[in-house]
XYZ file of C-alpha atoms in Angstrom:
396
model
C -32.994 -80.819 -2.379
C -30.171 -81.297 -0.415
C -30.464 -81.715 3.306
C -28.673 -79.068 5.454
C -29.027 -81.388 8.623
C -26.260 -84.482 6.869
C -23.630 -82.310 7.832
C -24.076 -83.338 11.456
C -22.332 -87.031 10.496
C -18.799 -85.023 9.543
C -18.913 -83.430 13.572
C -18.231 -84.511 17.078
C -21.230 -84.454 18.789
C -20.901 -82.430 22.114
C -19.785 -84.401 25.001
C -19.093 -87.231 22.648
C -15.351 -87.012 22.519
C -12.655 -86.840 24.964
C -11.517 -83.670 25.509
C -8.365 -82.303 24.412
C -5.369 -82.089 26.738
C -2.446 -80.122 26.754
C 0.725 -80.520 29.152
C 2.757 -77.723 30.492
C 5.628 -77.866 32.639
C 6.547 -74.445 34.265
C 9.585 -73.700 36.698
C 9.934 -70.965 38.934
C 12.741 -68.902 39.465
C 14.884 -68.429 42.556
C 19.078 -68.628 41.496
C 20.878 -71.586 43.647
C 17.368 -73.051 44.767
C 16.666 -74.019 41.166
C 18.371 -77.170 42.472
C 15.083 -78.129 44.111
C 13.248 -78.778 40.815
C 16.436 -79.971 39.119
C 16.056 -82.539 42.162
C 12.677 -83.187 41.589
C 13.020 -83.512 37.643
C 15.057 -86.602 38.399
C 12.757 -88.072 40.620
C 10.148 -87.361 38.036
C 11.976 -89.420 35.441
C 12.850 -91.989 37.183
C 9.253 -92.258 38.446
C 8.161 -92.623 34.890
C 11.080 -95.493 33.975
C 9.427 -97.532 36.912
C 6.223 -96.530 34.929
C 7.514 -98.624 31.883
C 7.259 -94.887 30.824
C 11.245 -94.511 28.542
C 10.436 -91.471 26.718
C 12.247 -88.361 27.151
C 10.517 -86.213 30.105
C 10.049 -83.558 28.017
C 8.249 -84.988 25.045
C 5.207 -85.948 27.903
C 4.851 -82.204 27.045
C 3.650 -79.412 24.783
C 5.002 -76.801 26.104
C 8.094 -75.847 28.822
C 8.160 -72.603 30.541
C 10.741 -71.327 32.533
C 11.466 -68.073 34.830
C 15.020 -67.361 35.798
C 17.129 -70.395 36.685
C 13.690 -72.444 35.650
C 14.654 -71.313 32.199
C 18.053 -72.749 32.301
C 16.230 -75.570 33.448
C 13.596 -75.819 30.460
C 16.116 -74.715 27.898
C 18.076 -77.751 29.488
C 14.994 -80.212 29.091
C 14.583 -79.601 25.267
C 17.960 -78.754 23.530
C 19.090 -81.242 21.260
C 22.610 -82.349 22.648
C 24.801 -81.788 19.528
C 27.136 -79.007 19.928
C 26.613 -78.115 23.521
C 27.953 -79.166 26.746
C 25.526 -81.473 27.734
C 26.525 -83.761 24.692
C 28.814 -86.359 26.307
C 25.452 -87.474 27.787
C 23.751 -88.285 24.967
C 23.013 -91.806 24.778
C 21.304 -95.131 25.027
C 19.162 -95.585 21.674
C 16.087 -93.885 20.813
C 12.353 -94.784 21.059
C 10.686 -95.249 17.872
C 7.228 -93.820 18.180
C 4.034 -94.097 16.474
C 1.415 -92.424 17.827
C -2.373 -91.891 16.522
C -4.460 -89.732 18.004
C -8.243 -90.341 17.779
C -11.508 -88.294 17.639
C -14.991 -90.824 17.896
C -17.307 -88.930 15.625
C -20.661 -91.193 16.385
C -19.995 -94.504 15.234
C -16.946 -94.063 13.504
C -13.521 -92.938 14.732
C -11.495 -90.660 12.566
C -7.625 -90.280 12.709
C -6.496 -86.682 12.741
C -2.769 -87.091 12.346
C 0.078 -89.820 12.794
C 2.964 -88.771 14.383
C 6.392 -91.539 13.399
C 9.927 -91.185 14.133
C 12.365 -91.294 17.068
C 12.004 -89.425 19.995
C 15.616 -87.411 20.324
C 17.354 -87.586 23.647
C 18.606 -84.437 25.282
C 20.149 -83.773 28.903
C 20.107 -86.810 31.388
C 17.625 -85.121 34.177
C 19.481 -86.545 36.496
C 22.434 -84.324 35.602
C 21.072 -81.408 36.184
C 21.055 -81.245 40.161
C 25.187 -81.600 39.701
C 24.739 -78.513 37.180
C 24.008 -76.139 40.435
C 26.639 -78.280 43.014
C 29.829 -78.035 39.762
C 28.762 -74.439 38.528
C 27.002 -72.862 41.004
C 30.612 -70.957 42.003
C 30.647 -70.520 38.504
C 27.773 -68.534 38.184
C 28.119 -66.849 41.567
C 32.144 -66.454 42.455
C 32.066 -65.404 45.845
C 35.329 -63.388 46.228
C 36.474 -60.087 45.919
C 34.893 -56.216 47.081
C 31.574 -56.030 45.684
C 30.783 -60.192 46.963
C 31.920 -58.620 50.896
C 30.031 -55.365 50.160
C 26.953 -56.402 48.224
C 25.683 -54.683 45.018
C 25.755 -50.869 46.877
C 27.214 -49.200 43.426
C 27.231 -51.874 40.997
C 25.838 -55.361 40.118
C 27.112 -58.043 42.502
C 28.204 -60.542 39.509
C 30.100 -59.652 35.829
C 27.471 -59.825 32.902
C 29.962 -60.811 30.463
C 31.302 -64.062 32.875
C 28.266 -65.170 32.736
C 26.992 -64.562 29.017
C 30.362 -66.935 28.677
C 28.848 -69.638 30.464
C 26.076 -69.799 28.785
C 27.240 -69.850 25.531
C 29.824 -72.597 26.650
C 26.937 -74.491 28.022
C 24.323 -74.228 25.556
C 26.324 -73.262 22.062
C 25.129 -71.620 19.453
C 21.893 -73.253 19.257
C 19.108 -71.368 18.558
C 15.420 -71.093 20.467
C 13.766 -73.221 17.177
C 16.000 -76.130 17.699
C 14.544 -76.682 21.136
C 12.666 -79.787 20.808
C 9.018 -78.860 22.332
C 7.312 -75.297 22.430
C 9.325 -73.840 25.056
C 9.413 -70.316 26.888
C 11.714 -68.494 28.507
C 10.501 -65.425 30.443
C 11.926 -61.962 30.460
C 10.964 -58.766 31.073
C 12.050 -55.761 28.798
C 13.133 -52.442 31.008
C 13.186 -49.970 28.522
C 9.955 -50.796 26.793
C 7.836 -51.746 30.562
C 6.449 -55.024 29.103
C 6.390 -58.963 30.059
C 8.593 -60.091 27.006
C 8.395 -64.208 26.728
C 11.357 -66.083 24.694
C 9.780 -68.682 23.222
C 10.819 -70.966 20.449
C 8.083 -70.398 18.156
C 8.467 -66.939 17.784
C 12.190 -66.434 18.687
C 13.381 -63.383 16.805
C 16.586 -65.429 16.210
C 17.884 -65.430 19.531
C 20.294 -68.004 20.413
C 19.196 -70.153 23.289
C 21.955 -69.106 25.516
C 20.445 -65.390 24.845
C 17.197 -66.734 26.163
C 18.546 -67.973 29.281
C 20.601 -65.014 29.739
C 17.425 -62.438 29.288
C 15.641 -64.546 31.814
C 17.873 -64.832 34.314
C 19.419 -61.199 34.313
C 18.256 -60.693 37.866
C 18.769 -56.705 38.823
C 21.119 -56.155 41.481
C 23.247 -59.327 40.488
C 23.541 -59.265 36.889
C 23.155 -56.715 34.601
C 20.753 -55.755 31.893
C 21.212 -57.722 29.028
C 20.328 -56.228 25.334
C 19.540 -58.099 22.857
C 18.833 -57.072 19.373
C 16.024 -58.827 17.935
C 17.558 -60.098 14.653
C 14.213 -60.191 12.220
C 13.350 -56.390 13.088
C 16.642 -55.074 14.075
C 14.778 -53.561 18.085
C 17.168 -53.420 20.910
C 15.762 -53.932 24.224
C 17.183 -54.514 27.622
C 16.192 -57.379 29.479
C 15.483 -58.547 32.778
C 14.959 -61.304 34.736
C 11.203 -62.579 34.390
C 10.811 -63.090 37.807
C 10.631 -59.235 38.043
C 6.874 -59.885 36.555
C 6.352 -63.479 37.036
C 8.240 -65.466 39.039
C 5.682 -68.732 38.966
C 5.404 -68.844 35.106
C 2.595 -70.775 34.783
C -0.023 -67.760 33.706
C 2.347 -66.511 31.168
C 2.575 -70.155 29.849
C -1.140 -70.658 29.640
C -1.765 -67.355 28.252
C 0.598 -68.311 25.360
C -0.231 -71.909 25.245
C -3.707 -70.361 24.863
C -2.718 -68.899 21.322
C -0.853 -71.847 20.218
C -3.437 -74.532 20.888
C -6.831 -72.726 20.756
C -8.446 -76.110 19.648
C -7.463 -77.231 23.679
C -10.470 -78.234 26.700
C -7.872 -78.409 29.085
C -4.602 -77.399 30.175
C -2.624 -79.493 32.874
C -0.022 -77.259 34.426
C 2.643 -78.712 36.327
C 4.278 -75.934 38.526
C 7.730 -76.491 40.456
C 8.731 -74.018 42.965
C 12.095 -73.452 44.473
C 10.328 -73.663 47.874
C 10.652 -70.015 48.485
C 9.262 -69.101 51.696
C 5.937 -67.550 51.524
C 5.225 -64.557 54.042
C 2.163 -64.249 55.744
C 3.028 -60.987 57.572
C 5.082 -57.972 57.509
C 6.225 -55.832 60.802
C 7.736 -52.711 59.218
C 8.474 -50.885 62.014
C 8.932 -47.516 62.266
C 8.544 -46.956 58.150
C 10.437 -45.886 55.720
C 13.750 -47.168 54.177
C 14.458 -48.794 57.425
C 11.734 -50.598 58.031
C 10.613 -51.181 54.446
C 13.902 -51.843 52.657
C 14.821 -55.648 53.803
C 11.215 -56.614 53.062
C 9.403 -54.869 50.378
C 10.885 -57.075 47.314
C 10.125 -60.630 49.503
C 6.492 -58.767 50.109
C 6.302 -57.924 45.682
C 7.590 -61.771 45.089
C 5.186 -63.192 47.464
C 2.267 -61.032 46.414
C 3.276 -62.246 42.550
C 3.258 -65.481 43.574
C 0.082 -65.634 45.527
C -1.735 -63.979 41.945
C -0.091 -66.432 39.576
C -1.634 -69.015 42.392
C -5.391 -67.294 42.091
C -5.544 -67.429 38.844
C -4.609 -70.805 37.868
C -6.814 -72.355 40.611
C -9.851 -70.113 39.138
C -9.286 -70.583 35.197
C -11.873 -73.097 34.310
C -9.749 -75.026 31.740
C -6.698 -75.600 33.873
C -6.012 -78.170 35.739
C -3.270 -76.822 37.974
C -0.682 -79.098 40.299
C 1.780 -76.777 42.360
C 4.736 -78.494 43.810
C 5.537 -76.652 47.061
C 5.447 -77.124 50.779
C 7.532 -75.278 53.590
C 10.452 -77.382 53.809
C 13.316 -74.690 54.163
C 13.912 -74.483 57.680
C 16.030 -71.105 56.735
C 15.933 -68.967 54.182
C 18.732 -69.789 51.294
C 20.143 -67.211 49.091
C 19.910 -67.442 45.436
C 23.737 -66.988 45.524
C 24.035 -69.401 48.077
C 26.799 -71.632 46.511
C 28.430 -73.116 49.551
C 28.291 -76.908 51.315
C 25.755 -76.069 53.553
C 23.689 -74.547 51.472
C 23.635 -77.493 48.647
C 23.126 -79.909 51.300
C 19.982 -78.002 52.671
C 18.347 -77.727 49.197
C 19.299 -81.325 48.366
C 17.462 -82.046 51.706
C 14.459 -79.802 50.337
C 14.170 -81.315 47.387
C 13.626 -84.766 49.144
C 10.922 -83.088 51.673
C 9.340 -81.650 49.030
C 9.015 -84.711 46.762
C 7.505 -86.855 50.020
C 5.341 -84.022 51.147
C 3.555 -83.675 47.733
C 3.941 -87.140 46.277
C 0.373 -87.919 45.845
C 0.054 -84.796 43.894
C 3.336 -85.579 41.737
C 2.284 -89.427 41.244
C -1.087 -88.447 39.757
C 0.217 -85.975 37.198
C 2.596 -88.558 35.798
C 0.387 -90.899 35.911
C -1.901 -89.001 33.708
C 1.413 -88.038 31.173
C 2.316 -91.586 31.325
C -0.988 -92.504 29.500
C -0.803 -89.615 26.922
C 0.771 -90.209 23.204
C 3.353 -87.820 22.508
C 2.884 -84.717 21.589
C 2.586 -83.592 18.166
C 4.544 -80.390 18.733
C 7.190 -82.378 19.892
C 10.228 -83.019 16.933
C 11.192 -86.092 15.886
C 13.626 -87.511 13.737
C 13.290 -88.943 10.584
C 11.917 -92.765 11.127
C 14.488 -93.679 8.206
C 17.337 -92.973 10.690
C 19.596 -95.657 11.972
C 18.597 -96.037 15.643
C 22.159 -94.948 17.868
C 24.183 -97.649 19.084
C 23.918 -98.133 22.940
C 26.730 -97.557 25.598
C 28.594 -100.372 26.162
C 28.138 -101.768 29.649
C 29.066 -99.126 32.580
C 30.003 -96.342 30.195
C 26.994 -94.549 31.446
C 24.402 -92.926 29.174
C 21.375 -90.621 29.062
C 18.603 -92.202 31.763
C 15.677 -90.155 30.420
C-alpha cells in the first residue's frame, strides 16, 4: 500500500524556505514636481553603479506604477528605446544575465526556472530631470487669456498639444512592449471607477495613450477618450490622482493578482513632496472659505489612506520617500527658473533627509536576481557595440 505521507519530500516545509519577494516602484503624481523623483531616480541609479549594481533600474523590479506625471515617469523607466524620443540615449552594451532562482525543499534544492539573455537598456535616468527643465513649457505654455485668467470656462492647457507630445515622445509603442509589469493609473468619468493601464492587460492602448489617461488632470487638461480596441468601450479618462494620487495600494492590489504565489511585497513610494496639511481654517463657510482648500484637504486625506494602509497590510514592506522640504508651495504648472531651481533643491533635501531609508531598499534590490517578469532579449544576440569615448551613452 502506498504511503500517503511520501508526498511530504516533493514540498517546502513551512518556514523552511525564504520567502518570496516582489519589488514595486510607485510614483506619485503632482505635474512640474514630478522632477523630484525624476531627481531622485538618478540618484538611485547611480547609487546602485557604486553598488557594482549595472543593471537597468527598472529590471530590480516586478512591477512600476505610476499616477499622473509618475506615469510618464514609469512609462519612461520601461519602454524599449527604438522608435521613440528617448532613443539617441540608448547605449553602452548590455548585461548578459543568468539568473536561477532557488527553493530548498529539505535537503535538496530545486531550480524553478532560469532566466538567460540581455537585459535591454531604456531611458538614461539621469535624463529624465532635464525632461521637466526642456519640456516643462512644453507641456504647460504659459501665455495667452486662459494662462492670465485660469481655467474659469475652459481647461487651462489644449488636449490635443499635448496628446502631440506624447506621441512624439513615446511613439507608437504599445503598453506590452514596456519591459516590466507596469501601471499607469486613470480614472474613468463616465463609468465612476479606478481604471489602471497596465501592460498586461492593455486593451491595445498605445503607451502614449496611457500616459495621456493618467495625466489628464481636470481643470488643466481635458478628458481624454479612449476606445478600448479588444471590446470596442469608449470611456473618458482622468487623471488617477483624482482617486489615488500615491499609487502604491492600487499597485499592490494588482500586483496581488499577478503574483499570488508572493510572502512579501517591497513598495518603494516617491512623492513629489507635496505639502501635507494638518489643519484647515475655513472661515466663514461656503465657497469662500471652502473653495481654495477643499481639493488640497481630498489630496491630503487620499494620501494619508494610501499611507494607512500600506503601513497596516501584513505582507508589505512599505518605504515612503517624503519629508517637508518645500519651503513654498510649487504649482504643478510651475515651469519657470525659480521654480526648477526650488524642486532641484527638493530633490537634494529629500534624498539626504531619507537616505537611510533609500540606501536600505537598494541595498536589498541590489542582492535580488532579476526578475522573471522582466523581458529579455534573445541570449543569441550580438551584444551592442559601446560609445566611443565621450560620445555619451545610457548610465543605467
Amino acid at each position: 500500500m502506498e504511503n500517503p505521507d511520501m508526498g511530504f519530500l516533493d514540498w517546502p516545509k513551512k518556514g523552511t524556505r525564504p520567502p518570496e519577494k516582489r519589488f514595486i516602484l510607485a510614483i506619485d503624481g503632482g505635474g512640474m514636481r514630478g522632477l523630484i523623483p525624476a531627481r531622485i531616480i538618478a540618484m538611485m541609479a547611480e547609487r546602485l553603479r557604486e553598488m557594482g549594481d549595472m543593471r537597468p533600474l527598472y529590471s530590480h523590479f516586478d512591477m512600476i506604477a505610476g499616477t499622473s506625471t509618475g506615469a510618464l515617469i514609469a512609462a519612461a523607466l520601461a519602454i524599449p528605446t527604438e522608435g521613440t524620443a528617448f532613443q539617441k540615449e540608448e547605449g553602452r552594451e548590455e548585461e548578459v544575465t543568468e539568473t536561477r532562482v532557488e527553493r530548498r525543499r529539505l535537503f535538496r534544492s530545486v531550480t524553478i526556472r532560469t532566466l538567460r539573455g540581455r537585459i535591454i537598456r531604456t531611458a538614461n535616468p539621469a535624463s529624465l530631470a532635464s525632461f521637466y527643465i526642456d519640456h516643462g513649457p512644453e507641456i504647460f505654455p504659459q501665455r495667452g487669456m486662459t494662462a492670465l485668467l485660469g481655467p474659469l470656462f475652459t481647461d487651462k492647457y489644449s488636449g490635443s498639444t499635448y496628446s502631440r507630445f506624447l506621441q512624439d515622445l513615446y511613439g507608437e509603442a504599445e503598453m506590452s512592449s514596456l519591459l516590466v509589469p507596469t501601471v499607469l493609473t486613470s480614472y474613468a468619468s463616465d463609468y465612476g471607477m479606478i481604471y489602471p493601464i497596465t501592460s498586461w492587460d492593455n486593451h491595445g492602448y498605445r503607451v502614449w495613450e496611457g500616459a495621456r489617461a493618467s495625466s489628464a488632470a481636470p481643470l488643466y487638461f481635458p478628458a481624454f477618450s479612449a476606445a478600448e480596441r479588444d471590446t470596442g468601450r469608449t470611456l473618458k479618462l482622468i487623471d488617477g490622482g483624482i482617486a489615488s494620487n500615491n499609487p502604491s495600494a492600487i499597485a499592490y492590489a494588482l500586483a496581488k493578482r499577478l503574483y499570488p504565489e508572493a510572502d512579501e511585497f517591497h513598495i518603494l513610494s516617491l512623492s513629489t513632496a507635496e505639502p501635507v496639511y494638518r489643519s484647515y481654517d475655513a472661515g466663514s463657510g461656503g465657497i469662500a472659505g471652502w473653495g481654495g482648500q477643499i481639493s488640497r484637504i481630498f489630496q491630503n486625506a487620499s494620501l494619508q489612506l494610501s499611507e494607512t494602509i500600506m503601513e497596516a497590510v501584513e505582507d508589505v514592506r512599505y518605504t515612503r520617500i517624503w519629508a517637508p522640504v518645500l519651503e513654498k508651495r510649487i504649482r504643478l504648472d510651475a515651469t519657470g527658473k525659480d521654480a526648477i531651481d526650488e524642486l532641484l533643491e527638493a530633490a537634494e533635501r529629500m534624498y539626504s533627509a531619507c537616505r537611510e531609508e533609500t540606501e536600505s531598499y537598494l541595498s536589498l534590490i541590489a542582492s535580488s536576481p532579476t526578475p522573471e517578469g522582466v523581458k529579455l532579449r534573445a541570449a543569441s544576440e550580438p551584444l551592442q557595440r559601446a560609445p566611443a569615448e565621450g560620445s555619451g551613452g545610457n548610465g543605467a
